[in-house]
Coordinates of C-alpha atoms and ligand atoms in Angstrom, one line a residue:
M250 CA 82.7 -39.6 -14.0
A251 CA 82.2 -38.9 -10.4
P252 CA 78.6 -40.4 -8.7
L253 CA 78.0 -37.1 -7.7
D254 CA 79.1 -34.1 -9.3
P255 CA 79.6 -31.7 -6.0
R256 CA 79.1 -28.8 -7.7
L257 CA 75.5 -30.1 -8.7
V258 CA 75.4 -30.3 -4.7
R259 CA 76.2 -27.1 -4.9
R260 CA 74.3 -25.6 -7.3
S261 CA 70.7 -27.4 -6.4
R262 CA 69.4 -27.1 -3.1
G263 CA 66.5 -30.1 -3.4
V264 CA 69.9 -32.5 -4.0
R265 CA 71.1 -30.6 -0.7
R266 CA 68.1 -31.3 1.1
L267 CA 67.9 -35.3 -0.4
L268 CA 71.1 -35.8 1.0
G269 CA 70.2 -34.5 4.5
T270 CA 67.2 -36.4 4.9
S271 CA 69.0 -39.6 3.4
V272 CA 71.3 -39.5 6.4
L273 CA 68.6 -39.1 8.4
L274 CA 66.9 -42.1 7.0
G275 CA 70.2 -44.0 6.9
V276 CA 70.6 -43.7 10.5
G277 CA 67.5 -45.0 10.7
T278 CA 67.5 -47.5 9.1
A279 CA 70.5 -48.9 10.4
A280 CA 69.5 -48.7 13.7
T281 CA 66.2 -50.5 13.2
V282 CA 68.1 -53.5 11.2
V283 CA 70.2 -53.6 14.1
A284 CA 67.1 -54.1 16.3
V285 CA 65.3 -56.4 14.2
A286 CA 67.9 -58.6 13.8
H287 CA 69.1 -58.3 17.6
L288 CA 65.3 -59.0 18.3
V289 CA 64.8 -61.6 16.2
A290 CA 67.8 -63.8 17.5
D291 CA 66.5 -63.5 21.0
V292 CA 63.5 -64.7 20.2
V293 CA 64.5 -67.9 18.3
A294 CA 67.4 -68.2 21.3
R295 CA 65.0 -68.2 24.3
R296 CA 62.5 -70.3 22.3
F297 CA 65.6 -72.7 21.7
D298 CA 65.9 -72.6 25.8
A299 CA 62.3 -73.0 26.1
D300 CA 62.4 -69.5 28.4
A301 CA 59.4 -66.9 27.9
I302 CA 59.2 -64.8 24.6
G303 CA 56.7 -62.5 25.9
L304 CA 56.0 -59.6 23.7
L305 CA 58.9 -59.8 21.9
P306 CA 57.0 -61.3 18.4
V307 CA 55.5 -58.2 18.7
A308 CA 58.5 -55.7 19.0
V309 CA 60.0 -58.0 16.0
L310 CA 56.7 -56.7 13.8
A311 CA 56.4 -53.3 15.2
G312 CA 60.5 -53.3 13.5
L313 CA 59.7 -54.6 10.7
G314 CA 56.8 -51.9 10.1
L315 CA 59.4 -49.2 11.6
R316 CA 61.3 -50.2 8.8
A317 CA 59.0 -51.0 6.0
A318 CA 57.9 -47.0 6.7
I319 CA 61.7 -45.4 6.6
A320 CA 62.3 -47.1 3.3
W321 CA 58.7 -46.1 2.0
A322 CA 59.4 -42.5 3.4
H323 CA 62.6 -42.6 1.9
T324 CA 61.5 -43.9 -1.3
A325 CA 58.7 -40.8 -2.0
V326 CA 61.3 -38.0 -0.3
A327 CA 63.6 -39.4 -2.9
A328 CA 61.2 -39.4 -5.7
R329 CA 59.8 -36.0 -5.2
A330 CA 63.0 -34.4 -4.6
A331 CA 63.9 -36.0 -8.5
A332 CA 60.9 -34.1 -9.6
S333 CA 61.8 -30.5 -8.0
V334 CA 65.8 -30.9 -8.9
K335 CA 64.5 -31.5 -12.6
A336 CA 62.2 -28.3 -12.4
E337 CA 64.3 -26.7 -10.8
L338 CA 67.5 -27.3 -13.8
R339 CA 64.8 -26.9 -16.1
H340 CA 64.2 -23.6 -14.5
E341 CA 67.7 -22.9 -14.5
L342 CA 68.9 -23.7 -17.9
V343 CA 65.4 -22.0 -19.5
D344 CA 66.6 -18.6 -17.7
D345 CA 70.3 -19.1 -18.3
L346 CA 69.4 -19.3 -21.8
M347 CA 67.3 -16.2 -21.7
D348 CA 69.4 -14.2 -20.2
P349 CA 71.0 -11.4 -21.8
R350 CA 74.5 -11.3 -20.2
R351 CA 74.7 -14.6 -20.8
L352 CA 78.0 -15.0 -23.1
G353 CA 79.6 -18.4 -25.0
P354 CA 78.4 -21.0 -26.9
R355 CA 74.8 -21.1 -28.0
P356 CA 74.0 -24.6 -27.8
S357 CA 72.7 -26.3 -30.4
S358 CA 68.7 -26.3 -30.3
A359 CA 68.1 -30.4 -30.9
G360 CA 70.9 -30.8 -27.8
V361 CA 69.1 -28.7 -25.8
V362 CA 66.1 -30.2 -25.9
T363 CA 67.2 -33.6 -25.7
L364 CA 68.7 -32.6 -22.2
L365 CA 65.8 -30.5 -21.0
G366 CA 63.0 -33.9 -22.0
P367 CA 65.2 -37.3 -21.5
G368 CA 68.0 -35.9 -20.3
L369 CA 66.7 -34.5 -17.3
D370 CA 64.5 -37.7 -17.4
A371 CA 67.2 -39.6 -16.4
F372 CA 66.9 -37.9 -13.0
D373 CA 64.6 -39.9 -11.7
G374 CA 66.7 -42.9 -11.9
Y375 CA 70.1 -40.5 -10.6
V376 CA 68.4 -38.1 -8.1
G377 CA 65.2 -40.2 -7.2
R378 CA 67.4 -43.9 -7.0
F379 CA 71.0 -43.7 -6.9
L380 CA 71.9 -40.6 -4.5
P381 CA 69.9 -42.0 -1.6
Q382 CA 71.5 -45.3 -2.7
I383 CA 74.7 -43.8 -1.9
V384 CA 74.1 -42.6 1.5
L385 CA 72.7 -45.7 2.7
S386 CA 75.3 -47.6 1.1
A387 CA 77.9 -45.1 3.0
L388 CA 75.9 -45.3 6.4
V389 CA 74.6 -48.5 7.2
P390 CA 77.1 -50.9 6.1
P391 CA 79.9 -49.6 8.6
A392 CA 77.6 -49.5 11.6
I393 CA 76.4 -53.0 11.0
V394 CA 80.0 -54.5 10.7
V395 CA 80.2 -52.4 13.8
A396 CA 77.1 -54.1 15.1
I397 CA 78.5 -57.0 14.1
G398 CA 81.8 -56.2 16.1
L399 CA 79.7 -55.9 19.3
A400 CA 78.6 -59.7 18.9
D401 CA 81.5 -61.2 17.3
P402 CA 84.7 -59.6 16.2
L403 CA 86.1 -62.5 13.9
S404 CA 82.7 -62.4 11.7
A405 CA 83.2 -58.3 12.0
V406 CA 86.5 -58.8 10.3
I407 CA 85.6 -61.0 7.5
V408 CA 82.7 -58.5 6.9
G409 CA 84.7 -55.9 7.2
V410 CA 87.3 -56.8 4.8
T411 CA 85.5 -58.4 1.9
L412 CA 82.8 -55.4 2.5
P413 CA 85.3 -52.8 0.6
L414 CA 86.6 -55.2 -1.7
T415 CA 82.9 -55.5 -3.1
V416 CA 83.1 -51.9 -3.7
V417 CA 86.6 -51.4 -4.8
F418 CA 84.8 -54.3 -7.6
L419 CA 81.7 -51.5 -8.1
V420 CA 84.3 -48.6 -8.7
L421 CA 86.2 -51.3 -11.3
V422 CA 82.9 -51.6 -12.8
G423 CA 82.0 -48.0 -13.1
L424 CA 85.4 -47.4 -14.8
V425 CA 85.0 -49.4 -17.3
T426 CA 81.6 -48.7 -18.3
K427 CA 82.0 -44.9 -18.3
D428 CA 83.2 -44.7 -22.0
R429 CA 80.3 -47.3 -22.4
I430 CA 78.1 -44.3 -21.3
D431 CA 79.8 -42.0 -22.8
R432 CA 79.5 -43.4 -26.2
R433 CA 75.3 -44.9 -25.0
W434 CA 74.6 -40.4 -24.7
Q435 CA 76.2 -39.8 -27.2
A436 CA 74.8 -41.5 -29.8
L437 CA 71.4 -40.7 -27.6
E438 CA 72.3 -37.5 -28.2
R439 CA 72.6 -37.9 -32.2
V440 CA 69.4 -39.5 -32.6
G441 CA 67.5 -36.6 -30.9
R442 CA 69.6 -34.4 -33.6
H443 CA 69.2 -36.1 -36.6
F444 CA 65.7 -36.5 -35.5
A445 CA 65.4 -32.8 -35.1
E446 CA 66.5 -32.2 -38.3
V447 CA 64.8 -34.4 -40.0
L448 CA 61.6 -33.2 -39.0
D449 CA 62.7 -29.9 -39.7
G450 CA 63.8 -31.2 -43.3
L451 CA 60.9 -33.4 -43.7
V452 CA 59.7 -31.6 -47.3
V453 CA 63.5 -32.0 -48.9
L454 CA 64.1 -35.3 -47.6
K455 CA 60.4 -36.4 -49.1
V456 CA 62.5 -35.5 -52.4
L457 CA 66.0 -36.7 -51.3
G458 CA 64.2 -40.1 -49.6
R459 CA 65.7 -43.4 -48.9
R460 CA 69.3 -42.2 -48.5
Q461 CA 68.2 -40.7 -45.1
E462 CA 66.0 -42.5 -44.3
E463 CA 68.9 -45.3 -44.2
G464 CA 70.5 -43.2 -42.0
L465 CA 68.2 -42.4 -39.5
R466 CA 68.1 -46.5 -39.4
Q467 CA 72.0 -46.8 -38.7
I468 CA 72.0 -43.7 -35.7
G469 CA 68.9 -45.9 -33.9
D470 CA 70.6 -49.3 -34.5
R471 CA 74.0 -48.1 -33.1
H472 CA 72.0 -46.2 -30.3
R473 CA 70.2 -49.8 -29.9
R474 CA 73.7 -51.6 -30.1
E475 CA 75.2 -49.3 -27.2
S476 CA 72.1 -49.5 -24.8
G477 CA 72.7 -53.5 -25.3
R478 CA 76.4 -53.7 -24.7
A479 CA 75.8 -51.1 -20.9
L480 CA 72.8 -54.0 -20.2
R481 CA 75.0 -56.7 -21.0
L482 CA 77.9 -55.2 -18.1
A483 CA 74.8 -54.2 -15.9
F484 CA 73.4 -57.7 -15.9
L485 CA 77.2 -59.3 -15.4
S486 CA 78.6 -56.9 -12.6
S487 CA 75.4 -57.7 -10.6
F488 CA 76.3 -61.5 -10.7
V489 CA 79.3 -61.3 -9.8
L490 CA 78.1 -58.7 -6.9
D491 CA 75.4 -61.3 -5.8
L492 CA 78.2 -64.2 -5.8
F493 CA 80.6 -62.4 -4.0
S494 CA 78.6 -61.4 -0.9
T495 CA 76.8 -64.5 -1.0
L496 CA 80.5 -66.0 -0.5
A497 CA 81.1 -63.7 1.7
V498 CA 77.9 -64.7 4.2
A499 CA 78.7 -68.3 3.5
L500 CA 81.9 -67.3 5.3
V501 CA 80.9 -65.7 8.0
A502 CA 77.9 -68.7 8.4
V503 CA 80.9 -71.6 8.3
S504 CA 82.8 -69.9 11.0
V505 CA 79.9 -68.7 13.4
G506 CA 78.6 -72.3 13.0
L507 CA 81.6 -74.1 13.5
R508 CA 82.5 -72.1 16.6
V509 CA 78.2 -72.7 18.1
V510 CA 79.1 -76.6 17.3
E511 CA 81.8 -76.5 19.7
G512 CA 80.1 -73.9 22.3
H513 CA 82.6 -71.4 21.5
L514 CA 79.6 -68.6 20.3
D515 CA 76.2 -68.4 22.4
L516 CA 73.4 -69.2 19.8
A517 CA 71.8 -65.5 20.1
P518 CA 74.9 -63.4 19.3
A519 CA 75.3 -66.5 16.2
L520 CA 72.2 -65.8 15.0
F521 CA 72.0 -62.1 15.4
V522 CA 75.8 -61.6 12.6
L523 CA 74.1 -64.7 10.5
L524 CA 70.9 -62.0 10.5
L525 CA 73.5 -58.6 9.9
A526 CA 75.6 -60.3 7.5
P527 CA 73.6 -60.2 4.5
E528 CA 72.4 -57.3 5.3
A529 CA 75.3 -55.2 5.3
F530 CA 76.0 -56.3 1.6
A531 CA 72.5 -55.1 0.3
P532 CA 73.0 -51.8 0.1
V533 CA 75.7 -51.5 -1.9
K534 CA 74.6 -54.5 -4.2
R535 CA 71.2 -52.4 -4.7
L536 CA 73.9 -49.2 -5.6
G537 CA 75.6 -51.4 -7.8
S538 CA 72.2 -52.5 -9.6
L539 CA 70.9 -48.7 -9.3
F540 CA 74.7 -47.5 -10.5
H541 CA 73.8 -48.5 -14.6
D542 CA 70.1 -46.9 -13.8
S543 CA 72.0 -43.7 -13.0
T544 CA 74.4 -43.1 -15.6
E545 CA 72.2 -41.7 -18.4
G546 CA 71.1 -38.6 -15.2
A547 CA 74.9 -37.8 -14.3
E548 CA 75.9 -37.8 -18.0
A549 CA 72.6 -35.5 -18.0
T550 CA 74.4 -33.4 -14.6
A551 CA 77.3 -32.6 -16.2
A552 CA 75.7 -31.9 -20.0
V553 CA 72.9 -29.3 -17.4
L554 CA 76.8 -27.8 -15.6
A555 CA 78.8 -27.5 -18.8
L556 CA 75.5 -25.6 -20.6
L557 CA 75.0 -23.3 -17.2
E558 CA 78.7 -22.6 -16.5
H559 CA 80.0 -20.0 -18.8
D560 CA 81.4 -16.4 -19.1
R561 CA 78.8 -13.7 -18.4
H562 CA 78.5 -9.6 -19.4
V563 CA 80.0 -8.1 -16.6
G564 CA 79.7 -4.8 -18.3
T565 CA 77.3 -2.3 -15.8
L566 CA 78.2 1.1 -17.9
A567 CA 75.4 3.1 -19.4
A568 CA 76.1 2.9 -23.5
P569 CA 77.7 6.1 -25.0
D570 CA 75.3 8.1 -27.6
L571 CA 75.6 6.6 -31.0
T572 CA 74.8 9.7 -32.9
T573 CA 78.3 10.8 -31.9
S574 CA 80.7 7.8 -30.8
E575 CA 82.5 6.3 -33.3
L576 CA 82.7 2.6 -33.4
V577 CA 85.8 1.1 -33.7
L578 CA 87.0 -2.5 -34.1
D579 CA 90.7 -2.8 -33.0
G580 CA 93.0 -6.1 -33.7
V581 CA 89.6 -7.8 -32.9
V582 CA 90.0 -11.5 -33.3
V583 CA 87.5 -14.4 -32.7
R584 CA 87.8 -17.8 -31.9
H585 CA 85.7 -20.5 -31.4
D586 CA 86.1 -23.7 -29.0
G587 CA 87.3 -26.7 -31.3
R588 CA 88.2 -24.2 -34.2
S589 CA 91.7 -23.9 -35.2
A590 CA 91.3 -20.7 -37.7
P591 CA 90.0 -17.9 -35.7
S592 CA 86.1 -17.0 -36.7
L593 CA 86.9 -13.4 -37.3
A594 CA 90.1 -11.5 -37.6
L595 CA 90.1 -7.8 -38.1
S596 CA 93.3 -5.3 -38.2
H597 CA 91.6 -1.8 -37.3
H598 CA 88.4 -0.7 -38.4
R599 CA 86.4 2.8 -37.1
V600 CA 82.6 2.8 -38.1
R601 CA 82.2 7.3 -37.9
P602 CA 78.3 8.1 -36.9
G603 CA 76.0 8.1 -39.3
E604 CA 77.6 5.8 -42.1
F605 CA 76.5 3.1 -44.6
V606 CA 78.9 0.6 -43.9
A607 CA 78.6 -2.7 -46.4
V608 CA 80.5 -5.8 -45.1
T609 CA 81.4 -8.3 -47.7
G610 CA 83.4 -11.5 -47.4
E611 CA 83.0 -14.9 -48.7
S612 CA 81.1 -17.2 -47.0
G613 CA 83.0 -17.8 -44.0
S614 CA 85.2 -15.1 -43.5
G615 CA 83.7 -13.6 -40.3
K616 CA 80.5 -11.5 -41.2
S617 CA 78.1 -12.8 -38.8
T618 CA 80.5 -13.4 -36.5
M619 CA 81.3 -9.6 -36.3
L620 CA 77.3 -8.6 -36.4
S621 CA 77.4 -11.1 -33.3
L622 CA 80.4 -9.1 -31.6
L623 CA 78.9 -5.7 -32.5
M624 CA 75.5 -7.1 -30.6
A625 CA 77.3 -8.2 -27.6
F626 CA 76.6 -11.6 -28.4
E627 CA 80.3 -12.8 -27.7
R628 CA 83.1 -11.4 -26.6
P629 CA 86.7 -11.2 -28.7
S630 CA 89.4 -13.8 -27.8
A631 CA 91.6 -10.6 -28.1
G632 CA 91.3 -6.9 -29.2
Y633 CA 88.6 -4.5 -28.9
V634 CA 85.6 -3.6 -29.6
L635 CA 84.7 0.2 -29.0
V636 CA 82.0 2.8 -28.9
G637 CA 83.8 6.4 -28.7
D638 CA 86.1 5.1 -26.2
V639 CA 84.7 3.0 -23.9
D640 CA 85.1 -1.0 -24.2
L641 CA 81.9 -2.2 -25.4
A642 CA 82.6 -5.4 -22.8
A643 CA 82.0 -2.4 -19.9
I644 CA 79.0 -1.3 -21.1
D645 CA 75.7 -3.0 -20.1
P646 CA 74.7 -5.2 -22.6
V647 CA 70.8 -4.6 -22.1
A648 CA 71.5 -0.6 -22.4
W649 CA 73.6 -1.2 -25.7
R650 CA 71.0 -3.8 -27.5
D651 CA 68.5 -0.9 -26.4
Q652 CA 70.2 0.7 -29.0
V653 CA 70.8 -1.1 -31.8
A654 CA 68.5 -2.4 -34.5
W655 CA 69.4 -5.7 -35.9
V656 CA 68.4 -7.7 -38.5
P657 CA 69.9 -11.4 -38.1
Q658 CA 70.4 -13.5 -41.2
V659 CA 67.1 -16.2 -40.4
P660 CA 65.2 -13.5 -38.5
G661 CA 62.9 -14.7 -35.9
L662 CA 59.1 -14.3 -35.1
V663 CA 56.3 -14.9 -33.2
G664 CA 53.2 -16.5 -33.3
G665 CA 50.2 -14.0 -34.2
T666 CA 49.2 -10.9 -37.3
I667 CA 52.0 -9.2 -38.5
E668 CA 51.2 -6.0 -36.8
Q669 CA 52.5 -8.0 -33.6
N670 CA 55.4 -9.2 -35.4
V671 CA 56.5 -5.8 -36.3
R672 CA 55.4 -4.0 -33.0
L673 CA 58.2 -6.1 -30.7
G674 CA 60.5 -3.5 -32.2
D675 CA 58.6 -1.5 -30.2
A676 CA 55.8 -1.8 -28.2
D677 CA 54.6 1.8 -27.5
S678 CA 54.1 2.9 -31.2
S679 CA 51.0 4.1 -33.2
V680 CA 49.2 1.8 -36.4
G681 CA 50.8 4.4 -38.2
D682 CA 54.4 3.7 -37.5
V683 CA 54.2 0.2 -38.1
L684 CA 52.3 0.9 -41.6
A685 CA 55.2 3.6 -42.2
A686 CA 57.7 1.1 -41.3
L687 CA 56.6 -1.8 -43.1
R688 CA 56.6 0.4 -46.3
D689 CA 60.2 1.8 -45.8
A690 CA 60.8 -2.2 -45.2
G691 CA 59.1 -2.8 -49.5
A692 CA 56.7 -4.5 -47.3
G693 CA 53.9 -2.4 -48.0
D694 CA 51.5 -5.4 -49.3
L695 CA 51.7 -6.9 -46.2
A696 CA 48.2 -6.5 -44.5
L697 CA 48.7 -5.9 -41.0
D698 CA 46.1 -8.3 -39.4
R699 CA 47.5 -11.6 -41.2
T700 CA 48.2 -14.1 -39.0
I701 CA 51.5 -16.0 -39.1
D702 CA 52.1 -18.7 -37.0
E703 CA 55.2 -19.8 -34.4
S704 CA 57.2 -21.7 -36.7
G705 CA 57.0 -19.1 -39.4
D706 CA 56.4 -22.0 -42.1
D707 CA 53.3 -19.9 -43.9
V708 CA 55.6 -16.8 -44.5
S709 CA 57.7 -16.9 -47.3
A710 CA 61.8 -16.0 -46.6
G711 CA 61.4 -12.9 -48.3
E712 CA 58.5 -12.2 -46.4
R713 CA 59.9 -13.1 -43.2
R714 CA 63.3 -10.4 -43.9
R715 CA 60.7 -7.3 -44.7
I716 CA 59.0 -8.1 -41.6
A717 CA 62.1 -8.3 -39.7
I718 CA 63.3 -5.1 -41.8
A719 CA 60.5 -3.4 -41.0
R720 CA 60.5 -4.0 -37.2
A721 CA 64.5 -3.0 -36.8
L722 CA 63.0 0.3 -39.2
L723 CA 60.2 0.7 -36.2
R724 CA 62.7 1.4 -33.5
I725 CA 65.1 3.8 -35.4
R726 CA 61.7 5.9 -36.3
R727 CA 60.9 5.9 -33.1
G728 CA 64.4 7.1 -32.2
R729 CA 65.4 4.4 -30.1
A730 CA 68.0 2.9 -32.2
R731 CA 71.2 4.6 -33.3
L732 CA 72.4 1.9 -34.8
L733 CA 71.4 -0.9 -37.5
L734 CA 73.0 -4.2 -38.2
L735 CA 71.5 -6.2 -41.1
D736 CA 72.9 -9.8 -42.1
E737 CA 72.2 -9.9 -46.1
P738 CA 69.1 -8.3 -45.8
T739 CA 67.5 -8.5 -49.7
A740 CA 68.3 -11.7 -49.9
G741 CA 65.0 -13.7 -51.8
L742 CA 63.7 -9.6 -52.3
D743 CA 62.9 -8.6 -56.3
A744 CA 65.3 -6.2 -57.7
G745 CA 61.6 -3.5 -56.5
R746 CA 61.8 -4.2 -53.0
E747 CA 65.3 -4.3 -53.0
A748 CA 65.5 -0.7 -54.2
T749 CA 62.9 0.2 -51.8
V750 CA 64.9 -1.2 -48.3
L751 CA 68.1 0.0 -50.3
S752 CA 66.9 3.9 -50.6
T753 CA 65.2 3.8 -46.9
L754 CA 69.0 2.5 -45.7
R755 CA 70.6 5.1 -47.4
T756 CA 68.4 8.0 -45.7
L757 CA 68.3 6.4 -42.4
P758 CA 69.7 9.4 -39.3
V759 CA 71.7 6.6 -38.3
T760 CA 74.8 4.2 -39.0
V761 CA 74.2 1.4 -40.9
V762 CA 76.2 -1.9 -41.1
V763 CA 74.8 -4.4 -43.7
V764 CA 76.5 -7.4 -44.7
A765 CA 75.7 -8.0 -48.1
H766 CA 76.8 -9.8 -51.1
R767 CA 74.9 -8.5 -54.1
P768 CA 76.3 -5.5 -55.9
E769 CA 73.0 -3.1 -55.3
T770 CA 74.0 -3.2 -52.0
I771 CA 77.3 -2.4 -52.2
A772 CA 76.9 0.2 -54.7
A773 CA 74.3 1.9 -52.5
A774 CA 76.3 1.3 -49.4
D775 CA 79.5 5.1 -48.3
R776 CA 82.1 2.2 -48.2
E777 CA 83.0 -1.4 -48.5
L778 CA 84.3 -3.5 -45.4
R779 CA 86.4 -6.3 -46.7
L780 CA 86.4 -9.6 -44.9
A781 CA 89.4 -12.2 -45.8
R782 CA 89.4 -15.3 -44.2
R783 CA 91.4 -15.0 -41.3
L784 CA 93.0 -11.4 -42.5
V785 CA 91.6 -8.1 -43.3
T786 CA 91.9 -5.5 -46.2
A787 CA 90.0 -2.8 -44.7
Ligands
LIG1084 N1 79.9 -20.3 -32.0 C1 80.5 -20.7 -33.6 N2 81.2 -22.0 -33.2 C2 81.8 -22.2 -34.0 N3 82.6 -22.4 -35.1 C3 81.9 -20.8 -35.9 C4 80.9 -20.2 -34.7 N4 80.4 -19.2 -35.1 C5 81.2 -19.0 -36.4 N5 81.9 -19.9 -36.6 C6 83.2 -20.1 -37.7 O1 83.5 -19.2 -37.9 C7 83.4 -18.7 -39.1 C8 83.1 -17.3 -39.3 O2 81.6 -17.7 -39.7 P1 80.0 -16.4 -40.0 O3 80.5 -15.6 -39.6 O4 78.9 -16.7 -39.5 O5 80.9 -16.6 -41.6 P2 80.3 -15.5 -42.8 O6 78.7 -15.0 -41.9 O7 81.2 -14.7 -43.2 O8 79.8 -16.5 -43.6 C9 83.0 -20.2 -39.8 O9 84.0 -20.9 -40.6 C10 82.0 -20.7 -38.6 O10 82.0 -21.8 -39.7
LIG1085 MG1 76.7 -15.3 -42.5

């Protein structure tokens, strides 16, 4: 894990600005540290020789004040930068997730929630403290070594040799901790995921009870243990760093002291060197102590970048008219990361305009994947989806989806009335259209003004489906959609309502592709497309 991912610098203006400001303030810090050491050494040496010191103490105070002001400004700037980078990335992530051209794996919602919440909050430590300290550690120590060298070359050699050793030690600690950090991050993510699952299935868990509680406790324990290990390592490494730098400073002190006693070195440069030597180590030591604070932020950065870096739809062509164009699936294979077997494999298949096709196959044979492909939510790993003779990948996905009505396996609802939920299909439709759509979806019994809440917990699975079907039918009734895709739409519907839906589907003037496992649906269709696991018989 690099301390600073160059991709983050490229992507985030806030980070770039912070690094720039840090360089300026770092130069200021180095200059004031050297100046104050010089002034203090001067004052002491003059007092020693009983010379006048004049206004020098005031200059020392001013220098110390300036240094404190710079440190304060740096903290303030960095804290503000951390907040703005967090906001920037949160916006970007949300925009990206909503981007209709987004391709690639859909992240787990628990993963996204963990990342957008505690994950990015780790940027307070990472961007707010660690990154500015990296800049200070790169600028201040070399400047101080040079200043020491001007006063006493031998001391500069001692510091110049031991300082890089400390840095090497820091890097070693970083390498050792890498695994630990990965594990801790995974443990945190697992806690988040598990907790989300537990909340989702609270009712089921109340029945199944204890064993889940046990599971949650174990996962929590693991996170606690991993955090404990990381902390131990942090304490140990900062102890070793302290020891190291103390020894190096002692070495400088002994060599300078002996030479002052023997008269080879004046008091003023000796004091100057002695005051500066610890300052050369201070930024690196602080970097070491911040390192453990920063690791979660670095992990979160990696996770954010992994989420943001994916393929995009590049298609720009207008969608061909589906009332005359065939849909052709030609040698289509869909593979998903981390799976050896393809999720869908079709040899050659065509759907003619106006046809009503039932897609069947055992669970996991790729039925939902096929719909997702037709929605242009993903792209085939091999082969083509053609609309007429145009590759779907070359078509503008927004224009394409405008022609499609879609009823997913678990339809989404928004908080509001049933009317509002149906009207999502077409905002300009009249109440009459909405009512007719509901009737055709076997949902004539649902009151238009009944409110449902965002979670949709107050509607049954069957009601949810019928609302979604009505929404899709509204789009068709309004002449917008020419292709209807449905994923197991009649699951959970009683026989009467199922019959209503099926007879509606039969009379629709559009192409219908329905994923089905109920014999009634298959019987209603013109044709069955049976998916086998990995191979197709069409
Ligand atoms: N995004 C994905 N990442 C990994 N595997 C996936 C993904 N989507 C689907 N799969 C896998 O592809 C196979 C087919 O899935 P799916 O199309 O949902 O099947 P069906 O709808 O026929 O039950 C399954 O083994 C499933 O686990
Ligand atoms: Mg499915």
